[in-house]
C-alpha cells in the first residue's frame, strides 16, 4: 500500500534525476586565484589535472602580470605566490591593506622566516608532543657565517659530533640552496663555503618522511634519504661528500620493501598536533616538513627542514587536496561575512 501523496517509485527516481540535473546546471560561484610563480614552479604546480579539476569546481587560475600594478588587477579571491625580494613583499603588503578580504597565500613576513635555516627550526625546538605517541626534536646545529678555516675550531668548541650535515644558510629557491654536504672529519670542514648551517647527522635508516600541509590537510610520503653511518665509517672515512638534494635523489620509498621499523609512518596524533602547532606558530598554510625517525627507536623524530610552498605536484592526489583547500577558504570567508 502506498501512503497518500507518495510518488510511484519510477516517478520518484525521475524527480531525483531531474533535481540532480538542475543542481549541476546551476552556475557555481567562481573562485578566482591570482598567481605569481616562477616559470619552474608554474610548470610543476599548474599541471593539466589540477587546472581541469579546478575548472570543474568553479576555480579559475589567473596569472598576475608582474609588469602592471597588482592593485590594478583582479578582482581576486585568493592570491597565491612564491616570489622573493623586498619589492614583491612590499607589493603584496600594499595589496593586502587595500584588499583585506582577499586570502593571501601566504604572508611574506611569515615566508621569510623559512628562508633562513638559522630561524627555520626555532618553532620546533620547544614543542612538547609527548602526549601524542612520540617526541619531536631538532638536530644540534650551529651557524658559520664566515672564515671557513675557523670551522674545525668552532665545531670543537660547540661540541658537535661527526659526521655533520652542512647546508646553505639561505634558502633562495635555487638548486644550490638545497644542496647538502656530509662531512666525516673536522679538517675537511674548512673546504666548505659559508654562510652555512652545520647539523649533527642522525641515523634514520635511509628513509625520510615528507609531511605536506595544505591548510588543515596533511599528507605523508616516504622518500629515500642518506644511509646510516657506522662508527667504523666515521673513524676511517675522510672528506666532504656532496648531495644535490637528498630527498629527490631517488624515487618514492612508499612502494619499496623496507624494514617495517623504518617504514612505519609517524603516528597520526603526532602529525596532526605538529601540523596544527606549526601552522599557528609559522602563520603559514602551505608548507612541508622533512622529518626522520632516529634509527633504533620507535617514537623519536627529528625535524630537519621546513619548506614553504613545496613541490605539491609530487604529492599524491594534490589536485583534489588543493582545490578542496581553496574552496574551504571561500566557505570560511562567507561564514565570517554572514557572522558580521
Coordinates of C-alpha atoms in Angstrom, one line a residue:
X1 CA 0.0 0.0 0.0
X2 CA 1.2 3.4 -0.9
X3 CA 0.7 6.3 1.5
X4 CA -1.4 9.2 0.1
X5 CA 0.7 11.7 -1.7
X6 CA 3.6 9.3 -2.1
X7 CA 5.1 9.2 -5.6
X8 CA 5.3 5.9 -7.5
X9 CA 8.9 4.5 -7.4
X10 CA 9.6 5.3 -11.1
X11 CA 8.3 8.8 -10.7
X12 CA 10.4 9.4 -7.6
X13 CA 13.5 8.3 -9.4
X14 CA 12.7 10.6 -12.3
X15 CA 12.3 13.5 -9.9
X16 CA 15.7 12.7 -8.3
X17 CA 17.4 12.7 -11.7
X18 CA 15.7 16.0 -12.6
X19 CA 16.7 17.6 -9.3
X20 CA 20.3 16.4 -9.7
X21 CA 20.4 17.7 -13.3
X22 CA 19.2 21.1 -12.1
X23 CA 21.7 21.3 -9.3
X24 CA 24.5 20.6 -11.8
X25 CA 23.3 23.2 -14.2
X26 CA 23.1 25.9 -11.6
X27 CA 26.0 28.3 -12.0
X28 CA 28.7 27.9 -9.4
X29 CA 30.2 31.0 -7.7
X30 CA 33.5 31.3 -9.4
X31 CA 36.7 31.5 -7.3
X32 CA 39.5 33.5 -9.0
X33 CA 43.0 32.7 -7.9
X34 CA 45.7 35.1 -9.0
X35 CA 49.1 33.5 -9.0
X36 CA 52.6 34.9 -9.1
X37 CA 55.0 32.0 -9.6
X38 CA 58.4 31.4 -11.2
X39 CA 58.1 29.6 -14.6
X40 CA 59.6 26.4 -12.9
X41 CA 57.1 26.5 -10.1
X42 CA 54.2 27.2 -12.5
X43 CA 55.1 24.2 -14.6
X44 CA 55.4 21.8 -11.7
X45 CA 52.3 23.1 -9.8
X46 CA 49.8 24.1 -12.5
X47 CA 49.6 20.7 -14.1
X48 CA 46.7 20.0 -16.5
X49 CA 45.0 17.6 -14.0
X50 CA 44.9 20.5 -11.4
X51 CA 43.6 23.1 -13.9
X52 CA 40.9 20.8 -15.3
X53 CA 39.6 19.7 -11.8
X54 CA 39.7 23.3 -10.6
X55 CA 37.7 24.5 -13.6
X56 CA 35.1 21.8 -12.9
X57 CA 34.9 23.0 -9.3
X58 CA 34.5 26.7 -10.4
X59 CA 38.1 27.7 -9.6
X60 CA 40.0 29.8 -12.2
X61 CA 43.7 30.4 -12.0
X62 CA 44.8 33.7 -13.5
X63 CA 48.4 34.8 -14.0
X64 CA 49.4 38.0 -12.3
X65 CA 51.1 40.4 -14.7
X66 CA 54.3 41.5 -12.9
X67 CA 54.7 44.4 -15.3
X68 CA 51.5 46.0 -14.1
X69 CA 50.5 47.3 -10.6
X70 CA 48.9 44.5 -8.7
X71 CA 46.3 46.9 -7.3
X72 CA 45.0 47.4 -10.9
X73 CA 44.5 43.7 -11.5
X74 CA 41.8 41.2 -10.4
X75 CA 39.4 41.1 -8.6
X76 CA 40.9 38.1 -7.0
X77 CA 39.5 35.9 -4.2
X78 CA 42.9 34.4 -3.5
X79 CA 46.5 35.4 -4.3
X80 CA 48.9 32.6 -4.5
X81 CA 52.6 33.5 -4.7
X82 CA 56.2 32.3 -4.3
X83 CA 58.4 35.2 -5.4
X84 CA 61.3 36.7 -3.4
X85 CA 62.5 40.2 -3.0
X86 CA 61.7 43.3 -1.0
X87 CA 59.8 44.9 -3.9
X88 CA 57.4 42.0 -4.2
X89 CA 56.9 41.8 -0.5
X90 CA 56.0 45.5 -0.4
X91 CA 53.6 44.9 -3.4
X92 CA 51.8 42.1 -1.6
X93 CA 51.6 44.1 1.7
X94 CA 50.1 47.1 -0.1
X95 CA 47.6 44.8 -1.8
X96 CA 46.7 43.2 1.4
X97 CA 45.9 46.5 3.1
X98 CA 43.7 47.6 0.2
X99 CA 42.0 44.2 -0.1
X100 CA 41.7 42.7 3.4
X101 CA 39.0 40.2 2.2
X102 CA 41.4 38.5 -0.2
X103 CA 43.2 35.4 1.1
X104 CA 47.0 35.9 0.7
X105 CA 48.9 32.6 0.5
X106 CA 51.0 33.3 2.4
X107 CA 52.1 36.5 4.2
X108 CA 55.6 37.5 3.0
X109 CA 56.9 38.1 6.5
X110 CA 55.9 34.6 7.6
X111 CA 57.5 33.1 4.5
X112 CA 60.7 35.0 5.2
X113 CA 61.1 33.1 8.5
X114 CA 61.7 29.9 6.5
X115 CA 64.2 31.4 4.1
X116 CA 66.9 31.3 6.8
X117 CA 67.9 27.9 8.3
X118 CA 69.1 29.6 11.5
X119 CA 65.5 30.6 12.3
X120 CA 63.7 27.9 10.3
X121 CA 63.6 25.3 13.1
X122 CA 63.2 27.7 16.1
X123 CA 59.5 27.0 16.3
X124 CA 60.1 23.3 16.7
X125 CA 62.7 23.4 19.5
X126 CA 60.2 23.8 22.4
X127 CA 57.3 21.8 21.0
X128 CA 56.0 19.2 23.6
X129 CA 54.2 16.4 21.8
X130 CA 54.9 13.7 24.4
X131 CA 51.1 13.2 24.8
X132 CA 50.9 12.3 21.1
X133 CA 52.8 9.0 21.0
X134 CA 56.1 10.5 20.2
X135 CA 58.8 13.0 20.7
X136 CA 59.9 15.6 18.1
X137 CA 63.3 17.2 18.3
X138 CA 65.7 19.2 16.0
X139 CA 69.3 18.1 15.5
X140 CA 72.0 20.0 17.3
X141 CA 73.3 22.7 14.9
X142 CA 75.4 25.8 14.6
X143 CA 75.7 28.6 12.1
X144 CA 79.0 29.5 10.3
X145 CA 78.9 33.0 8.7
X146 CA 82.5 33.5 7.5
X147 CA 86.1 32.3 7.6
X148 CA 86.0 28.6 6.6
X149 CA 89.4 28.0 8.2
X150 CA 87.8 28.6 11.6
X151 CA 85.1 25.9 11.2
X152 CA 87.1 23.0 12.7
X153 CA 87.8 25.0 15.8
X154 CA 84.2 26.3 16.1
X155 CA 82.8 22.7 15.8
X156 CA 85.2 21.5 18.5
X157 CA 84.2 24.4 20.8
X158 CA 80.5 23.7 20.2
X159 CA 80.9 20.0 20.9
X160 CA 79.1 18.9 17.8
X161 CA 79.7 15.2 16.9
X162 CA 80.7 13.9 13.5
X163 CA 79.5 13.3 10.9
X164 CA 78.0 16.7 10.2
X165 CA 75.5 17.7 7.6
X166 CA 76.2 21.1 6.0
X167 CA 73.5 23.2 4.3
X168 CA 73.5 26.7 2.8
X169 CA 72.2 29.2 5.4
X170 CA 69.8 30.9 3.0
X171 CA 67.0 29.2 1.1
X172 CA 66.5 31.2 -2.1
X173 CA 64.7 28.8 -4.3
X174 CA 67.8 27.8 -6.3
X175 CA 69.1 24.3 -6.7
X176 CA 72.3 25.3 -4.9
X177 CA 70.3 26.3 -1.8
X178 CA 69.0 22.8 -1.5
X179 CA 72.5 21.1 -1.8
X180 CA 73.9 19.4 1.2
X181 CA 77.2 18.0 2.2
X182 CA 78.2 15.2 4.6
X183 CA 81.5 15.9 6.4
X184 CA 83.2 12.9 8.1
X185 CA 86.2 14.8 9.6
X186 CA 86.8 18.2 11.1
X187 CA 89.6 19.3 8.9
X188 CA 87.6 18.8 5.7
X189 CA 85.0 21.2 7.1
X190 CA 87.3 24.1 6.1
X191 CA 86.6 23.2 2.4
X192 CA 83.0 24.3 2.8
X193 CA 81.8 27.7 1.8
X194 CA 80.0 29.9 4.4
X195 CA 77.4 31.1 5.3
X196 CA 76.1 27.7 6.2
X197 CA 74.4 25.6 8.9
X198 CA 76.1 22.5 10.4
X199 CA 73.7 19.9 11.8
X200 CA 74.7 16.7 13.6
X201 CA 73.8 13.7 11.4
X202 CA 71.1 11.4 12.9
X203 CA 71.0 7.8 11.7
X204 CA 67.5 7.2 10.4
X205 CA 67.5 4.0 8.3
X206 CA 67.8 5.9 5.0
X207 CA 64.1 7.0 5.0
X208 CA 62.7 10.5 5.3
X209 CA 59.1 11.5 5.8
X210 CA 57.9 14.4 3.8
X211 CA 54.8 15.9 5.6
X212 CA 52.9 18.0 3.2
X213 CA 50.5 20.5 4.8
X214 CA 47.7 22.3 2.8
X215 CA 45.6 24.2 5.2
X216 CA 44.1 21.6 7.5
X217 CA 45.0 18.7 5.3
X218 CA 48.1 16.5 5.9
X219 CA 49.7 14.1 3.5
X220 CA 52.8 12.0 4.3
X221 CA 55.1 10.3 1.8
X222 CA 58.3 8.3 2.3
X223 CA 61.5 9.3 0.4
X224 CA 64.8 7.6 0.3
X225 CA 67.5 9.5 2.2
X226 CA 71.1 9.2 3.3
X227 CA 72.0 5.7 4.7
X228 CA 73.1 5.1 8.2
X229 CA 76.7 5.9 9.1
X230 CA 78.6 3.5 11.3
X231 CA 81.2 4.3 13.9
X232 CA 83.8 2.5 11.8
X233 CA 83.0 4.7 8.8
X234 CA 83.4 7.8 10.9
X235 CA 86.8 6.7 12.1
X236 CA 88.0 5.6 8.7
X237 CA 86.4 7.9 6.1
X238 CA 87.7 11.4 5.4
X239 CA 86.4 14.2 3.3
X240 CA 83.2 16.1 2.4
X241 CA 80.6 14.4 0.2
X242 CA 78.1 16.5 -1.8
X243 CA 74.5 15.6 -2.4
X244 CA 72.4 17.7 -4.8
X245 CA 69.2 17.2 -2.9
X246 CA 68.8 14.3 -0.7
X247 CA 65.0 13.7 -0.8
X248 CA 64.8 13.9 -4.6
X249 CA 67.9 11.8 -5.3
X250 CA 65.7 8.7 -5.6
X251 CA 62.1 7.7 -6.3
X252 CA 59.4 7.5 -3.7
X253 CA 60.1 4.9 -1.0
X254 CA 56.4 4.2 -0.5
X255 CA 56.4 1.0 -2.6
X256 CA 59.8 -0.2 -1.6
X257 CA 60.3 -3.4 0.5
X258 CA 61.5 -1.7 3.7
X259 CA 62.1 -2.8 7.2
X260 CA 58.8 -2.2 9.0
X261 CA 60.5 -0.4 11.9
X262 CA 62.0 2.1 9.4
X263 CA 59.0 2.4 7.1
X264 CA 56.3 2.9 9.7
X265 CA 54.7 6.3 9.3
X266 CA 54.7 8.7 12.3
X267 CA 51.5 8.3 14.4
X268 CA 48.6 10.4 13.1
X269 CA 48.0 12.2 16.5
X270 CA 51.6 13.3 16.4
X271 CA 51.4 14.5 12.8
X272 CA 48.1 16.3 13.5
X273 CA 49.4 18.2 16.5
X274 CA 52.7 19.0 14.8
X275 CA 50.9 20.4 11.8
X276 CA 48.5 22.4 14.0
X277 CA 51.2 23.9 16.1
X278 CA 53.4 24.8 13.2
X279 CA 50.5 26.4 11.3
X280 CA 49.9 28.6 14.3
X281 CA 53.5 29.4 15.1
X282 CA 54.6 29.9 11.5
X283 CA 51.5 31.7 10.3
X284 CA 51.6 29.6 7.2
X285 CA 49.1 27.3 5.4
X286 CA 51.3 25.9 2.6
X287 CA 54.5 24.2 3.7
X288 CA 56.1 20.8 4.2
X289 CA 58.2 19.3 7.0
X290 CA 61.1 16.9 6.4
X291 CA 61.2 14.5 9.3
X292 CA 63.2 11.5 10.2
X293 CA 62.9 8.8 12.9
X294 CA 66.0 8.1 14.9
X295 CA 67.2 4.7 14.0
X296 CA 66.6 2.1 16.7
X297 CA 63.7 4.0 18.2
X298 CA 60.0 3.8 17.6
X299 CA 58.9 7.3 18.6
X300 CA 61.9 9.7 18.5
X301 CA 61.6 12.0 15.5
X302 CA 63.7 14.9 14.2
X303 CA 62.6 17.8 12.0
X304 CA 65.5 18.6 9.7
X305 CA 63.9 21.1 7.2
X306 CA 60.7 23.1 6.6
X307 CA 59.9 24.5 3.2
X308 CA 57.3 27.0 2.0
X309 CA 55.1 26.0 -0.9
X310 CA 57.0 22.8 -1.7
X311 CA 56.6 20.7 -4.8
X312 CA 53.0 19.8 -4.4
X313 CA 52.9 18.3 -7.8
X314 CA 54.7 15.3 -6.4
X315 CA 52.1 14.8 -3.6
X316 CA 49.6 12.1 -4.3
X317 CA 46.1 13.5 -5.1
X318 CA 47.4 17.0 -4.8
X319 CA 44.8 18.4 -7.2
X320 CA 41.9 17.2 -5.0
X321 CA 43.6 18.3 -1.8
X322 CA 44.5 21.7 -3.1
X323 CA 41.1 22.5 -4.8
X324 CA 39.3 21.4 -1.6
X325 CA 41.5 23.8 0.3
X326 CA 40.7 26.7 -1.9
X327 CA 37.0 26.1 -1.7
X328 CA 37.3 25.8 2.1
X329 CA 38.9 29.3 2.2
X330 CA 35.8 30.6 0.4
X331 CA 33.4 28.9 2.8
X332 CA 35.3 30.4 5.7
X333 CA 35.1 33.8 4.2
X334 CA 31.4 33.5 3.5
X335 CA 30.8 32.3 7.1
X336 CA 32.7 35.2 8.5
X337 CA 30.8 37.6 6.3
X338 CA 27.5 36.2 7.4
X339 CA 28.5 36.5 11.1
X340 CA 29.3 40.2 10.8

